[in-house]
CSV table of C-alpha atoms in Angstrom, one decimal:
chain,number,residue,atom,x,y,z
A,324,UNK,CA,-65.0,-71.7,-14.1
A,325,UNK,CA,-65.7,-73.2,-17.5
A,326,UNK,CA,-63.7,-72.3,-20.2
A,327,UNK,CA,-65.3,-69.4,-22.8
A,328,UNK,CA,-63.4,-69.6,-25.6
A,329,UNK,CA,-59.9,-69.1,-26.9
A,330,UNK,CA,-57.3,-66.2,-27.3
A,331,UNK,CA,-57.3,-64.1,-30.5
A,332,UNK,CA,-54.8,-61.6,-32.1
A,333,UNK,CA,-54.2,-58.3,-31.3
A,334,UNK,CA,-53.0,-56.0,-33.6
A,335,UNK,CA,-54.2,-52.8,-32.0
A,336,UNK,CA,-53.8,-51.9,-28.3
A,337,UNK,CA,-54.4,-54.3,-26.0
A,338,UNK,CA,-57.5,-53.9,-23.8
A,339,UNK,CA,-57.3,-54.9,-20.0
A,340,UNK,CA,-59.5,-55.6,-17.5
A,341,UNK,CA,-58.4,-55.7,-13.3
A,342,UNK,CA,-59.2,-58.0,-11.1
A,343,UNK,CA,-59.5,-56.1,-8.1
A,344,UNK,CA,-58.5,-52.1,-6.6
A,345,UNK,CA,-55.4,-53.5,-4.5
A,346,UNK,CA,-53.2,-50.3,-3.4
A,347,UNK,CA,-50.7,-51.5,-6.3
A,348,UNK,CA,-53.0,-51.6,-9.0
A,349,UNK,CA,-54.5,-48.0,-7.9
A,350,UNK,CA,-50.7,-46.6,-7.0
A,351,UNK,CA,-48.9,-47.4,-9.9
A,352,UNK,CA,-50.5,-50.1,-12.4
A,353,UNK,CA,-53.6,-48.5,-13.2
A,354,UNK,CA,-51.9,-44.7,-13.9
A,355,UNK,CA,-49.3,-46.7,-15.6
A,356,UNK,CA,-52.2,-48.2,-17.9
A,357,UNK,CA,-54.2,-45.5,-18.3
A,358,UNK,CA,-50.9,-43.4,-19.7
A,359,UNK,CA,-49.6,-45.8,-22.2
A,360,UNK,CA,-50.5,-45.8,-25.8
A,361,UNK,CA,-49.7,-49.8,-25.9
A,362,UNK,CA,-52.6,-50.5,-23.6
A,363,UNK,CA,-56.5,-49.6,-23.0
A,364,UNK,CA,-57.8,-49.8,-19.6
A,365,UNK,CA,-61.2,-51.1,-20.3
A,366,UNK,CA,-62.8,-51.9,-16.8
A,367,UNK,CA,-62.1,-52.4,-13.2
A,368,UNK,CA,-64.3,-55.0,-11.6
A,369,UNK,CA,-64.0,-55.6,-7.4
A,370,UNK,CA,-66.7,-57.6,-5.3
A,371,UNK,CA,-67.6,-54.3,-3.9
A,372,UNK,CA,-69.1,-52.3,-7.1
A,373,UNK,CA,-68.8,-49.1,-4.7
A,374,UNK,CA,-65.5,-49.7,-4.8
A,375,UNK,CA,-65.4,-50.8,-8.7
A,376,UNK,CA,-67.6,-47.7,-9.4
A,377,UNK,CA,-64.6,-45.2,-7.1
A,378,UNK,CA,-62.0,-46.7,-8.9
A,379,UNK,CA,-63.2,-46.6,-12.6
A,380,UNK,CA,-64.0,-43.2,-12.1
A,381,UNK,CA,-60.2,-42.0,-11.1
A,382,UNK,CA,-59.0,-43.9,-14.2
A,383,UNK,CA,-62.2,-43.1,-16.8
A,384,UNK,CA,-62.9,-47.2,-17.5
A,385,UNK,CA,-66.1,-48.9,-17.0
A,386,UNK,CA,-66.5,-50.3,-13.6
A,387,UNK,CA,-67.8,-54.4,-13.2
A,388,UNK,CA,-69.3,-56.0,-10.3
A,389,UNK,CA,-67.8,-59.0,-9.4
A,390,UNK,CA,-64.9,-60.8,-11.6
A,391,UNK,CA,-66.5,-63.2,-13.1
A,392,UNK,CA,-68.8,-60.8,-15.3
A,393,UNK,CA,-65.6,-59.1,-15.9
A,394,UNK,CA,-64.3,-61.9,-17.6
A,395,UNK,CA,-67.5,-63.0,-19.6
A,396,UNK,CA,-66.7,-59.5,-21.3
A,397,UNK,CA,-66.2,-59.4,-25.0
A,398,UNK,CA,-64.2,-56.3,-25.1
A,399,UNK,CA,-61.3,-57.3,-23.3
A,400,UNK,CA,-57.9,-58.8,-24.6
A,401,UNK,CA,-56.5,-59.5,-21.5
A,402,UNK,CA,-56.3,-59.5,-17.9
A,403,UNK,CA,-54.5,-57.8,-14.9
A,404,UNK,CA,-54.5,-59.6,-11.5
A,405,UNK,CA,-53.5,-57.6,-8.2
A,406,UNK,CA,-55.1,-60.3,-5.8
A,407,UNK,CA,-54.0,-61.5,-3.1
A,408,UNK,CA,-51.4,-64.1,-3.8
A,409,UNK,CA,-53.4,-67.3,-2.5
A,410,UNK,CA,-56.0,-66.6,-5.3
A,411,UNK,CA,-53.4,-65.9,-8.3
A,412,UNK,CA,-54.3,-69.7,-9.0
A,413,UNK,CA,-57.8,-69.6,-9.6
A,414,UNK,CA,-58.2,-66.4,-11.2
A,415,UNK,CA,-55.3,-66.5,-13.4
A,416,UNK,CA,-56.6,-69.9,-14.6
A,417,UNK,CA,-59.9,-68.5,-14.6
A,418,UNK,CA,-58.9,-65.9,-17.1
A,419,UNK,CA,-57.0,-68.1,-19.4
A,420,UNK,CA,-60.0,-70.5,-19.5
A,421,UNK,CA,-62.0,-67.6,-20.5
A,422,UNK,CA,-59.5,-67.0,-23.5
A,423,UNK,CA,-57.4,-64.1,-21.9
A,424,UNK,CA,-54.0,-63.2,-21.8
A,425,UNK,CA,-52.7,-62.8,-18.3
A,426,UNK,CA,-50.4,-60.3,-16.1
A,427,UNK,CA,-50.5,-61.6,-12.5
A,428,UNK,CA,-48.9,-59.7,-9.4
A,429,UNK,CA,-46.3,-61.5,-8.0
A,430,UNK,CA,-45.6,-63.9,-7.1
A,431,UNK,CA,-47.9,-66.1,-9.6
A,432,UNK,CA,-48.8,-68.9,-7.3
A,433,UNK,CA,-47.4,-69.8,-4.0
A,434,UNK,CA,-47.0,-73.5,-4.8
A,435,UNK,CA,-44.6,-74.6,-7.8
A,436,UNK,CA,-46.8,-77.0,-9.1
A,437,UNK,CA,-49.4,-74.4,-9.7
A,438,UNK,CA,-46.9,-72.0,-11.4
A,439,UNK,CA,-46.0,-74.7,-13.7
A,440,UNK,CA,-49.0,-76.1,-14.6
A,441,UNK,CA,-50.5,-72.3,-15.1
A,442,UNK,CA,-47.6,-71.9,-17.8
A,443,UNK,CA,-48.8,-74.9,-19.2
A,444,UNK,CA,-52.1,-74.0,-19.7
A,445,UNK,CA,-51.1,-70.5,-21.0
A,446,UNK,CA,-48.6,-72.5,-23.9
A,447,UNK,CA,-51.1,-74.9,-25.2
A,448,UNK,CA,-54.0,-72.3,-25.4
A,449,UNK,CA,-51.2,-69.7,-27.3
A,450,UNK,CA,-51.9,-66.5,-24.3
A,451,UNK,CA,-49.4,-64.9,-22.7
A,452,UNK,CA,-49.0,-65.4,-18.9
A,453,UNK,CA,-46.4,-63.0,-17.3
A,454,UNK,CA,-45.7,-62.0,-13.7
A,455,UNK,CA,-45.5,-58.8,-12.7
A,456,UNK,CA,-41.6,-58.7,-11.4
A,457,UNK,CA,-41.2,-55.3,-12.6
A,458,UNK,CA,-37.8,-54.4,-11.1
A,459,UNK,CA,-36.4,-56.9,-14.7
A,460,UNK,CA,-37.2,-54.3,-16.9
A,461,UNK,CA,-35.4,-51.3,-16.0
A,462,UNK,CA,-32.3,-50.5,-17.6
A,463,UNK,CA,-30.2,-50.2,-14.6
A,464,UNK,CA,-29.9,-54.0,-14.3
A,465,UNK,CA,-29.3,-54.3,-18.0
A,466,UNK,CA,-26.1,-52.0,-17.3
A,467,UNK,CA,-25.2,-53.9,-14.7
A,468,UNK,CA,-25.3,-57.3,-16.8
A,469,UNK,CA,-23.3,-55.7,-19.5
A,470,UNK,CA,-20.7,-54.9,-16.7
A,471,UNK,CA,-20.4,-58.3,-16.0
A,472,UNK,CA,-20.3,-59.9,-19.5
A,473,UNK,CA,-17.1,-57.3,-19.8
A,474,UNK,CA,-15.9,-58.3,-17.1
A,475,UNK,CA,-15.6,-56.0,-14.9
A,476,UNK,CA,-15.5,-58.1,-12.0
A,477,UNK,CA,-13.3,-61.1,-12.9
A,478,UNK,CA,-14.6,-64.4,-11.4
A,479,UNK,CA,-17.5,-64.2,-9.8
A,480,UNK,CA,-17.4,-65.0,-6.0
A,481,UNK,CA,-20.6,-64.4,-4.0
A,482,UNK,CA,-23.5,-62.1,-5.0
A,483,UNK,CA,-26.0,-60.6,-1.9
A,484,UNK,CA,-29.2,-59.0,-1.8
A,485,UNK,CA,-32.2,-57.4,0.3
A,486,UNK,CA,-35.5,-56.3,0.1
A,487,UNK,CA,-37.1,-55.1,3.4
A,488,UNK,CA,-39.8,-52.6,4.5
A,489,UNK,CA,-41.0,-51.3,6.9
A,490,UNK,CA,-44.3,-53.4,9.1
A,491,UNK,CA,-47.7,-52.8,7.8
A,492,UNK,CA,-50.3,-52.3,9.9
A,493,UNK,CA,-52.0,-55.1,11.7
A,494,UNK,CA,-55.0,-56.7,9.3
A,495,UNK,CA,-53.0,-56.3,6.1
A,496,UNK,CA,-53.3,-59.0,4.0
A,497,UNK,CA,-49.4,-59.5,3.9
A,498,UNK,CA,-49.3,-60.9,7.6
A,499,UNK,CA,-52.3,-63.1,6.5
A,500,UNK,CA,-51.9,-66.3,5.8
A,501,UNK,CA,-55.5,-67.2,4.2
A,502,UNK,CA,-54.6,-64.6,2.1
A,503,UNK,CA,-50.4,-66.3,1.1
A,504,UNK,CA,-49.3,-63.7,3.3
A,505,UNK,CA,-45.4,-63.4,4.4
A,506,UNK,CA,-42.3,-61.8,3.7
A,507,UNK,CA,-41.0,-65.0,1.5
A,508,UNK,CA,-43.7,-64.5,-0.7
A,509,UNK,CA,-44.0,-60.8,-0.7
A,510,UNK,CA,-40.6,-59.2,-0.3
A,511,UNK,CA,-38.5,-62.7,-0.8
A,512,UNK,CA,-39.3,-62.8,-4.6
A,513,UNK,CA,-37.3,-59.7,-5.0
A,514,UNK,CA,-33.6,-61.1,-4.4
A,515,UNK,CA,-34.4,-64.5,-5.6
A,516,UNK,CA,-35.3,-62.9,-8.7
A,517,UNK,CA,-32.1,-60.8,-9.0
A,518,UNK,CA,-30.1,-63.9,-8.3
A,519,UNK,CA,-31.8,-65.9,-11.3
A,520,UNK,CA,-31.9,-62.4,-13.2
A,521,UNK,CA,-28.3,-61.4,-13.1
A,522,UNK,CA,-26.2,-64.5,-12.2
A,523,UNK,CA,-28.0,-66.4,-15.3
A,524,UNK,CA,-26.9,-69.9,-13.7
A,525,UNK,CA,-29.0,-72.7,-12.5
A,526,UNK,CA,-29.5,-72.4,-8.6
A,527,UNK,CA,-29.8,-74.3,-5.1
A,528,UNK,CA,-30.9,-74.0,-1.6
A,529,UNK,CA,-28.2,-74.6,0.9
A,530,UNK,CA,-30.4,-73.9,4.3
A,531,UNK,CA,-32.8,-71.2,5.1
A,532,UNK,CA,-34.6,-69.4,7.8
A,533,UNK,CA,-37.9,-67.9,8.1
A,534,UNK,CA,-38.9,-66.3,11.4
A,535,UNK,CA,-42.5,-65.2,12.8
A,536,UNK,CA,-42.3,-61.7,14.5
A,537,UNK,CA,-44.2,-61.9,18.2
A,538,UNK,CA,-47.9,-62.8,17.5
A,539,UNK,CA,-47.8,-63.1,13.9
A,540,UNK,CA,-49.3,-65.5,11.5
A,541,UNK,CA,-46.7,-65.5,9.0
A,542,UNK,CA,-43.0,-65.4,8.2
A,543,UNK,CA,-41.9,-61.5,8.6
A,544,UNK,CA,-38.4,-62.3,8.1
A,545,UNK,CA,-35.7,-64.3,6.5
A,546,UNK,CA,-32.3,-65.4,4.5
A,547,UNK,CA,-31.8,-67.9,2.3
A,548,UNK,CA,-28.1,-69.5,1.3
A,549,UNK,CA,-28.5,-70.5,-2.4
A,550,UNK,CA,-25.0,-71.5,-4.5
A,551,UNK,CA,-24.9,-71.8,-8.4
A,552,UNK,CA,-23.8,-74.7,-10.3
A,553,UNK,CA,-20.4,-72.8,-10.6
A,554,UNK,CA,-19.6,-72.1,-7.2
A,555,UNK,CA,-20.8,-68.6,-6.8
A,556,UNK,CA,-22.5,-68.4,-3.2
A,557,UNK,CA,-25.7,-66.7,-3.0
A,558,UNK,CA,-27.2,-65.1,0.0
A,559,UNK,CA,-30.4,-63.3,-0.1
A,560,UNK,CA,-32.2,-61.5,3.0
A,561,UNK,CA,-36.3,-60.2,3.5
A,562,UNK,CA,-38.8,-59.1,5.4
A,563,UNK,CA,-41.9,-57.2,6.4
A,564,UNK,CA,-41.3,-55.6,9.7
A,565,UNK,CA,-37.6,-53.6,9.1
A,566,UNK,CA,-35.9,-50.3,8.0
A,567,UNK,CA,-36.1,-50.3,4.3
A,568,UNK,CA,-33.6,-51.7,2.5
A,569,UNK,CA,-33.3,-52.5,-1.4
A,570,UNK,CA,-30.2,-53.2,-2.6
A,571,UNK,CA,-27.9,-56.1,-4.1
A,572,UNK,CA,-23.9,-56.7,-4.2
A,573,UNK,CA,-21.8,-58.8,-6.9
A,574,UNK,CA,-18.3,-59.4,-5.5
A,575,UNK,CA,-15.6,-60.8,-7.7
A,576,UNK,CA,-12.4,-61.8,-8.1
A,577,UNK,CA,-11.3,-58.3,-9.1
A,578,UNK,CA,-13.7,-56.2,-7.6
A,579,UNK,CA,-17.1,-55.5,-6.2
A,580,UNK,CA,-20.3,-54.2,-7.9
A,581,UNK,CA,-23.2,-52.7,-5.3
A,582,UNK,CA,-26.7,-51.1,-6.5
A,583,UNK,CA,-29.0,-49.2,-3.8
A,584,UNK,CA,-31.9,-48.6,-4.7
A,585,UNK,CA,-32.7,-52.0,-6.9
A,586,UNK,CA,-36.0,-52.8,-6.7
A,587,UNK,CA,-38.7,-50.2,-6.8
A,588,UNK,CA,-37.3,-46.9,-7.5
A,589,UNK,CA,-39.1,-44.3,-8.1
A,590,UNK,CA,-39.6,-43.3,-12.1
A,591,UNK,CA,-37.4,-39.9,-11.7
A,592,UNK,CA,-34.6,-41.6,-9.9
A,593,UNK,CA,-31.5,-41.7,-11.2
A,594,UNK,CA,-29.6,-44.7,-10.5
A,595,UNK,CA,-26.3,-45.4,-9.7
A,596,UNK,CA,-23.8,-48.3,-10.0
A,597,UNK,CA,-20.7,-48.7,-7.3
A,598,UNK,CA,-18.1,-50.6,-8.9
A,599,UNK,CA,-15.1,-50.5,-6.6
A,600,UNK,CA,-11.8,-52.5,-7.8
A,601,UNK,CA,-8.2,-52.1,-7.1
A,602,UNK,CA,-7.7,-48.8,-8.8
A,603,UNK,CA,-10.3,-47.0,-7.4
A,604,UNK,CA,-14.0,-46.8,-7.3
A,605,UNK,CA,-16.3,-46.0,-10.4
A,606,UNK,CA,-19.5,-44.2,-9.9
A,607,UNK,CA,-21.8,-45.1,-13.2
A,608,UNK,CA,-24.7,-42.3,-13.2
A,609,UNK,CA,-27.8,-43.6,-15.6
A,610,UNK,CA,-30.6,-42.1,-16.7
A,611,UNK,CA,-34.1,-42.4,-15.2
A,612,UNK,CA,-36.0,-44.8,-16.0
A,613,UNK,CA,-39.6,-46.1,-15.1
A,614,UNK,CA,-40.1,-50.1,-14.6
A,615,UNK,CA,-43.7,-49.5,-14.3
A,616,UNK,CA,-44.2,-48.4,-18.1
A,617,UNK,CA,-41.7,-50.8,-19.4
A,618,UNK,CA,-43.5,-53.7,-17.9
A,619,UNK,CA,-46.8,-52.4,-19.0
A,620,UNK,CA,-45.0,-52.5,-22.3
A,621,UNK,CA,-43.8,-55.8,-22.5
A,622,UNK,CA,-46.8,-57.6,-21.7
A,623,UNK,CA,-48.4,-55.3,-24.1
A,624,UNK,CA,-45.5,-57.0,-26.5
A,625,UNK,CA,-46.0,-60.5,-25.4
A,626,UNK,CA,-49.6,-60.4,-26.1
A,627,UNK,CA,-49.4,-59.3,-29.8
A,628,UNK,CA,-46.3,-61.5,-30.4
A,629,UNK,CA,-47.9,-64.7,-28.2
A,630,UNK,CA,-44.5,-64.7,-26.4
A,631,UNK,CA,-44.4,-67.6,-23.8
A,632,UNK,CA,-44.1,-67.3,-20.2
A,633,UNK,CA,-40.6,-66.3,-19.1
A,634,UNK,CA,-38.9,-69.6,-17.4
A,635,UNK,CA,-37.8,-67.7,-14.9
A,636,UNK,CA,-41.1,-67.4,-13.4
A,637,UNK,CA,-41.1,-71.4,-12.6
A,638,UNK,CA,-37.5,-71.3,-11.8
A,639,UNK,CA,-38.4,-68.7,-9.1
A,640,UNK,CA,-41.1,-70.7,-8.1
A,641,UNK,CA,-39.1,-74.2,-7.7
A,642,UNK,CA,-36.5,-71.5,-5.5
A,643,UNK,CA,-39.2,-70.6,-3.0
A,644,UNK,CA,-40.6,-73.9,-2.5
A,645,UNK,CA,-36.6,-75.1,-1.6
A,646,UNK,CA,-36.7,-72.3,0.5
A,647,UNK,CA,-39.4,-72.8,2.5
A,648,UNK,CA,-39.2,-76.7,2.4
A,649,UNK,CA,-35.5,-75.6,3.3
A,650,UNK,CA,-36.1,-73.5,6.4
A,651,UNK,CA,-38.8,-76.4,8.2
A,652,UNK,CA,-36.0,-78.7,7.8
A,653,UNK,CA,-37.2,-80.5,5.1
A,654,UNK,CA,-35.3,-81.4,1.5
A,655,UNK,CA,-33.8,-78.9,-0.6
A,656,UNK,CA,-33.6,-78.2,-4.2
A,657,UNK,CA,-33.4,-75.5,-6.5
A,658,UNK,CA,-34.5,-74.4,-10.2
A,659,UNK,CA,-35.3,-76.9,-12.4
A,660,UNK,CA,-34.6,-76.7,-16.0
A,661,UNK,CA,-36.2,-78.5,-18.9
C-alpha cells in the first residue's frame, strides 16, 4: 500500500482504529478502549461490514468496511491490529505507511527479519510500534523484579515457565498455518517473554521441541532449553491442546520464587508471590491489578511521547526463530543486541 503521509502529535487522546473483530479485540481490547480516558475508539473496520456494523455498535464507534478505507481515515491517530499473526506484517506496515502509530497483537511478525525491519520503519518515520504482550505491565511482575534486585533469592540458578490451554476447536485459526498458527507462536511468546522480562540477561537456545498433535497442521506443543550469558538455565514449556497452566518459577541459590497465575489473570485477581527459602515460606498478597488498562495506557504514552519500540520485541523475535530453527535441527541462536 502506498504510503499517505506521516505521523503527527498528539496532545489530546489518542484516536484508534481496529483492524478486525477477533475474539480478543471484542473480549477485552475493545471494552478496555472504550473505558479509558487515554484513548478514543474511533472505528472498527472488518472485511465483513455486517460484522464491522455488530461490532461498532456494542462499543458506540463508527463501523468501516474493509481496512484499507480504515486507514485512508483522517480522524485516526493510530491503529490496533488483532489479525491473525501471518498478516501482522503487512498491515502493521500498512499502517505505518499511512502515518499511524501501531499496537499489534502478538506476536508482531512470525519472521525476525520482519519484526526488525517493522521497528525500523516505525523509528525513522518517529510512530510508535508496540506489541501487545500485556502480561509486562502488571504490577505483580514488577514486585517480583524488586524481589530479585534485593535479593531475595541469592544467585540465580534456573528460572521455568508455562503457558498452556486448553485445544480449540477444529478450524480455529490457531491450528492454521496460512493463518501463523501454533502454540510457538501463540502461547510460546508467553515464557519467552518472562525469561527476557525478568532475567534481564542476553539469551540462547540450547535445543528445542515442537510437536504436532494427531492430524494437525501446526505445532500444538513444546519446550525450549534457553541459558543466559551468566549461566542461569532457562526452560520454558507451551501449548494449545493441555489443562491450563500459567505459571513461572525463579530458583536461586537461597531460595525459590513461584507465581501461578502469570499471564492473563483476570482484572479482580489478587496475585500472589511464593517465595520459599530456608526459614520458611513467604506468601506476598498484592493488590489487583488489570494489564489490559495499563497496556492500553502505555501505548496511549508511547504515542504522545514518540517512544520507540521496546527491544525486547526483536529480542523475542530472534528467540523464536532459534527456537524453531532449533527444534528442526537446524542452527541455534538467541537475542541479538545492538
Amino acid at each position: 500500500m502506498p504510503g499517505l503521509g506521516g505521523g503527527t502529535a498528539v496532545s489530546g487522546p489518542v484516536r484508534i482504529g481496529v483492524l478486525g473483530c477477533a475474539d480478543i479485540a471484542r473480549r477485552r481490547m475493545l471494552p478496555a478502549m472504550a473505558a479509558s480516558p487515554e484513548v478514543t475508539l474511533a472505528a472498527v473496520a472488518s472485511r465483513d461490514a455486517a460484522r464491522a456494523r455488530r461490532t461498532a455498535q456494542d462499543f458506540g464507534c463508527a463501523a468501516v468496511h474493509g481496512y484499507e478505507a480504515l486507514l485512508r481515515r483522517d480522524d485516526i491517530d493510530a491503529v490496533y491490529l488483532p489479525l491473525p499473526a501471518a498478516l501482522h506484517a503487512e498491515w502493521a506496515g500498512a499502517a505505518l505507511d499511512a502515518g499511524k502509530h501501531v499496537l499489534a497483537e502478538k506476536p508482531l511478525t512470525t519472521r525476525a527479519a520482519s519484526t526488525r525491519e517493522l521497528v525500523a520503519r516505525a523509528g525513522r518515520a518517529g510512530l510508535a510500534l508496540m506489541e501487545n504482550v500485556m502480561f509486562v505491565h502488571h504490577a505483580q511482575h514488577a514486585a517480583v523484579r524488586a524481589l530479585l534486585d534485593d535479593g531475595a533469592l541469592g544467585e540465580l540458578r534456573a528460572f521455568q515457565a508455562a503457558f498452556a490451554v486448553p485445544r480449540r476447536p477444529d478450524g480455529d485459526i490457531r491450528l492454521d498455518p496460512a493463518l501463523g498458527g501454533g502454540a510457538l507462536w501463540d502461547t510460546g511468546v508467553y515464557p519467552v517473554r518472562a525469561a527476557l522480562h525478568l532475567l534481564n540477561e542476553p539469551l540462547s537456545v540450547a535445543g528445542a521441541v515442537l510437536a504436532r498433535g494427531r492430524g494437525d497442521q501446526v505445532d500444538t506443543s513444546g519446550t525450549a532449553l534457553l541459558r543466559t550469558a551468566g549461566g542461569v538455565a532457562v526452560q520454558l514449556s507451551f501449548g494449545l491442546d493441555h489443562s491450563y497452566r500459567s505459571a513461572y518459577e525463579i530458583w536461586g541459590s537461597q531460595g525459590r520464587l513461584t507465581v501461578e497465575p502469570a499471564f492473563t489473570p483476570p482484572a479482580g485477581h489478587a496475585p500472589r508471590i511464593v517465595l520459599q527459602r530456608q526459614g520458611g515460606t513467604e506468601e506476598f498478597v498484592l493488590d489487583p491489578d488489570d494489564q489490559v488498562r495499563h497496556t492500553v495506557e502505555a501505548f496511549a504514552a508511547a504515542v504522545r511521547s514518540g517512544a520507540p519500540a521496546d527491544p525486547a520485541c526483536v529480542e523475542q523475535a530472534d528467540l523464536l526463530d532459534a527456537i524453531r530453527e532449533a527444534a528442526a535441527g537446524g542452527p541455534r541462536g538467541g537475542a541479538r543486541h545492538g
